[in-house]
Short mmCIF file of C-alpha atoms in Angstrom, two decimals:
data_model
loop_
_atom_site.label_atom_id
_atom_site.label_comp_id
_atom_site.label_asym_id
_atom_site.label_seq_id
_atom_site.Cartn_x
_atom_site.Cartn_y
_atom_site.Cartn_z
CA MET A 135 61.28 8.02 -5.36
CA GLU A 136 62.56 5.93 -8.20
CA PHE A 137 59.19 4.50 -9.15
CA LEU A 138 57.22 7.56 -8.57
CA ALA A 139 59.83 9.44 -11.58
CA LYS A 140 59.56 6.53 -14.09
CA ASN A 141 55.51 5.75 -13.48
CA TRP A 142 54.65 9.53 -13.14
CA TRP A 143 52.00 9.02 -16.09
CA LEU A 144 50.49 6.27 -14.63
CA ILE A 145 49.69 8.22 -11.18
CA LEU A 146 48.20 10.94 -13.50
CA LEU A 147 46.43 8.49 -15.50
CA ALA A 148 44.99 6.98 -12.07
CA LEU A 149 44.00 10.72 -10.48
CA GLY A 150 42.83 11.53 -13.90
CA SER A 151 40.34 8.80 -13.89
CA GLY A 152 39.17 9.62 -10.27
CA LEU A 153 38.51 12.74 -11.01
CA ALA A 154 36.73 11.70 -14.22
CA LEU A 155 33.97 9.21 -11.94
CA ALA A 156 33.76 11.85 -9.38
CA TRP A 157 33.01 14.83 -11.48
CA PRO A 158 29.18 14.42 -11.18
CA LYS A 159 29.60 14.71 -7.53
CA LEU A 160 31.75 17.25 -7.11
CA SER A 161 29.78 19.61 -9.82
CA GLY A 162 26.65 18.92 -8.00
CA ARG A 163 24.79 17.23 -11.51
CA SER A 164 22.46 14.71 -10.65
CA SER A 165 23.28 11.20 -11.41
CA GLY A 166 22.36 8.60 -13.17
CA VAL A 167 20.44 5.68 -12.14
CA GLY A 168 19.53 2.47 -13.83
CA VAL A 169 16.55 0.64 -13.48
CA SER A 170 17.00 -1.27 -10.45
CA GLU A 171 18.13 1.80 -8.74
CA ALA A 172 14.72 3.20 -9.77
CA VAL A 173 12.85 1.15 -9.02
CA ARG A 174 14.34 0.95 -5.46
CA LEU A 175 13.72 4.97 -4.81
CA MET A 176 9.98 4.48 -6.30
CA ASN A 177 9.33 2.11 -3.93
CA HIS A 178 11.49 2.46 -0.52
CA GLU A 179 11.56 6.00 -0.73
CA LYS A 180 8.46 7.43 -2.60
CA ALA A 181 10.48 8.92 -5.27
CA VAL A 182 8.16 11.28 -8.01
CA VAL A 183 9.07 10.17 -11.43
CA LEU A 184 8.90 12.99 -13.82
CA ASP A 185 8.59 12.03 -17.60
CA VAL A 186 10.60 15.16 -19.05
CA GLY A 187 9.06 14.27 -22.45
CA GLU A 188 6.66 15.84 -25.00
CA PRO A 189 2.90 15.23 -24.40
CA ALA A 190 2.92 12.69 -27.40
CA GLU A 191 6.02 10.84 -26.41
CA TYR A 192 4.28 10.76 -22.85
CA ALA A 193 0.88 10.11 -24.72
CA ALA A 194 2.60 6.78 -26.52
CA GLY A 195 3.99 5.37 -23.46
CA HIS A 196 5.36 6.31 -20.19
CA ILE A 197 6.03 4.60 -16.27
CA ARG A 198 3.44 3.72 -14.65
CA GLY A 199 2.40 6.54 -12.27
CA ALA A 200 5.13 9.26 -13.97
CA LYS A 201 3.94 12.38 -13.97
CA ASN A 202 4.54 14.40 -17.34
CA LEU A 203 6.33 17.88 -17.46
CA PRO A 204 8.42 18.49 -20.49
CA VAL A 205 11.99 20.13 -20.02
CA GLY A 206 10.83 23.43 -22.01
CA ALA A 207 7.89 23.75 -19.23
CA ILE A 208 9.86 23.26 -16.15
CA ALA A 209 10.66 26.93 -15.43
CA ALA A 210 7.31 28.05 -16.41
CA ASP A 211 5.22 25.46 -14.61
CA ALA A 212 6.93 24.95 -10.90
CA LYS A 213 3.64 24.48 -9.90
CA ALA A 214 3.61 20.86 -11.13
CA LEU A 215 6.54 20.57 -9.34
CA PRO A 216 6.81 18.61 -6.00
CA SER A 217 6.60 20.91 -2.99
CA ASN A 218 8.77 19.01 -1.27
CA LYS A 219 12.22 19.67 -2.58
CA ALA A 220 13.65 16.82 -0.69
CA LEU A 221 11.88 13.58 -2.17
CA PRO A 222 13.91 11.98 -4.90
CA LEU A 223 12.69 13.20 -8.51
CA VAL A 224 13.50 10.03 -10.95
CA LEU A 225 13.57 11.98 -14.45
CA VAL A 226 13.02 9.98 -17.43
CA CYS A 227 13.02 10.89 -21.06
CA PRO A 228 12.97 8.55 -23.55
CA THR A 229 16.79 7.81 -23.89
CA GLY A 230 17.92 10.08 -21.42
CA ALA A 231 19.40 12.64 -22.90
CA ARG A 232 16.91 15.61 -22.00
CA ALA A 233 16.38 14.52 -18.57
CA GLY A 234 20.52 15.56 -17.97
CA ARG A 235 19.00 18.60 -18.81
CA ALA A 236 15.90 18.70 -16.65
CA ALA A 237 17.80 17.98 -13.58
CA ALA A 238 20.33 20.56 -14.20
CA LEU A 239 17.27 23.21 -13.94
CA LEU A 240 15.86 21.67 -11.45
CA HIS A 241 19.04 21.82 -9.31
CA LYS A 242 18.69 25.28 -9.86
CA LEU A 243 14.94 25.21 -8.69
CA GLY A 244 16.41 24.15 -5.50
CA TYR A 245 15.69 20.17 -6.46
CA GLU A 246 19.21 18.74 -5.03
CA ASN A 247 17.76 14.67 -5.27
CA THR A 248 17.24 14.35 -8.54
CA ARG A 249 18.40 11.47 -10.60
CA VAL A 250 18.54 10.46 -14.40
CA LEU A 251 16.98 7.40 -15.50
CA SER A 252 20.03 5.67 -17.85
CA GLY A 253 18.96 4.86 -20.86
CA GLY A 254 15.59 6.63 -20.38
CA LEU A 255 12.11 4.82 -21.24
CA ALA A 256 14.21 2.50 -23.54
CA ALA A 257 16.41 0.97 -20.65
CA TRP A 258 13.01 0.86 -18.19
CA ARG A 259 11.25 -1.09 -21.64
CA GLU A 260 14.08 -3.45 -21.85
CA ALA A 261 13.97 -4.58 -18.46
CA ASN A 262 10.39 -5.33 -18.83
CA LEU A 263 8.66 -3.17 -16.42
CA PRO A 264 5.09 -1.80 -16.72
CA THR A 265 4.45 1.44 -18.94
CA GLU A 266 0.60 2.83 -19.77
CA LYS A 267 -0.63 4.95 -22.14
CA ASN A 268 -2.79 7.41 -22.31
CA ALA A 269 -6.08 7.14 -24.31
#
C-alpha cells in the first residue's frame, strides 16, 4: 500500500499512456498502418487501395492499382466504393492527413475495416514501392 501511495503519479502516467495507445480502437476509428502492413493487406487480404487525394494529385502519381475517390466525393459518390463493406480499405493521400478524415466518413457509411497508410504516398515512395502516373 505504501508503494501505491508514494508512486501514484507513475501509476497514473502508465494508465494514461495505455489509454492513449488504445484510444483509436476504443473510439472505433481506423488505425494507421505502415507500408509493409499495407502491402500485406493488398497481397493476402485483397485490400482495396483508395487514393483520397484530388484528381490532379492522383494523376501526378499514385499507388499502382489504386482507385481515386477524393475525400469530398465520398458521401456523394458511394457507388464508387466497394459493395463488400468487409473488404479491407487502405486509404492514401499525399501525406496521410486527408486519409484520416476519409476513414471517419467511411466508418459512418459502414466500412469498419479501413486503414490509413501512415505517412501517405510519401512513405510509399520512400520505401521504393511502385507508383504510376496518369497521362
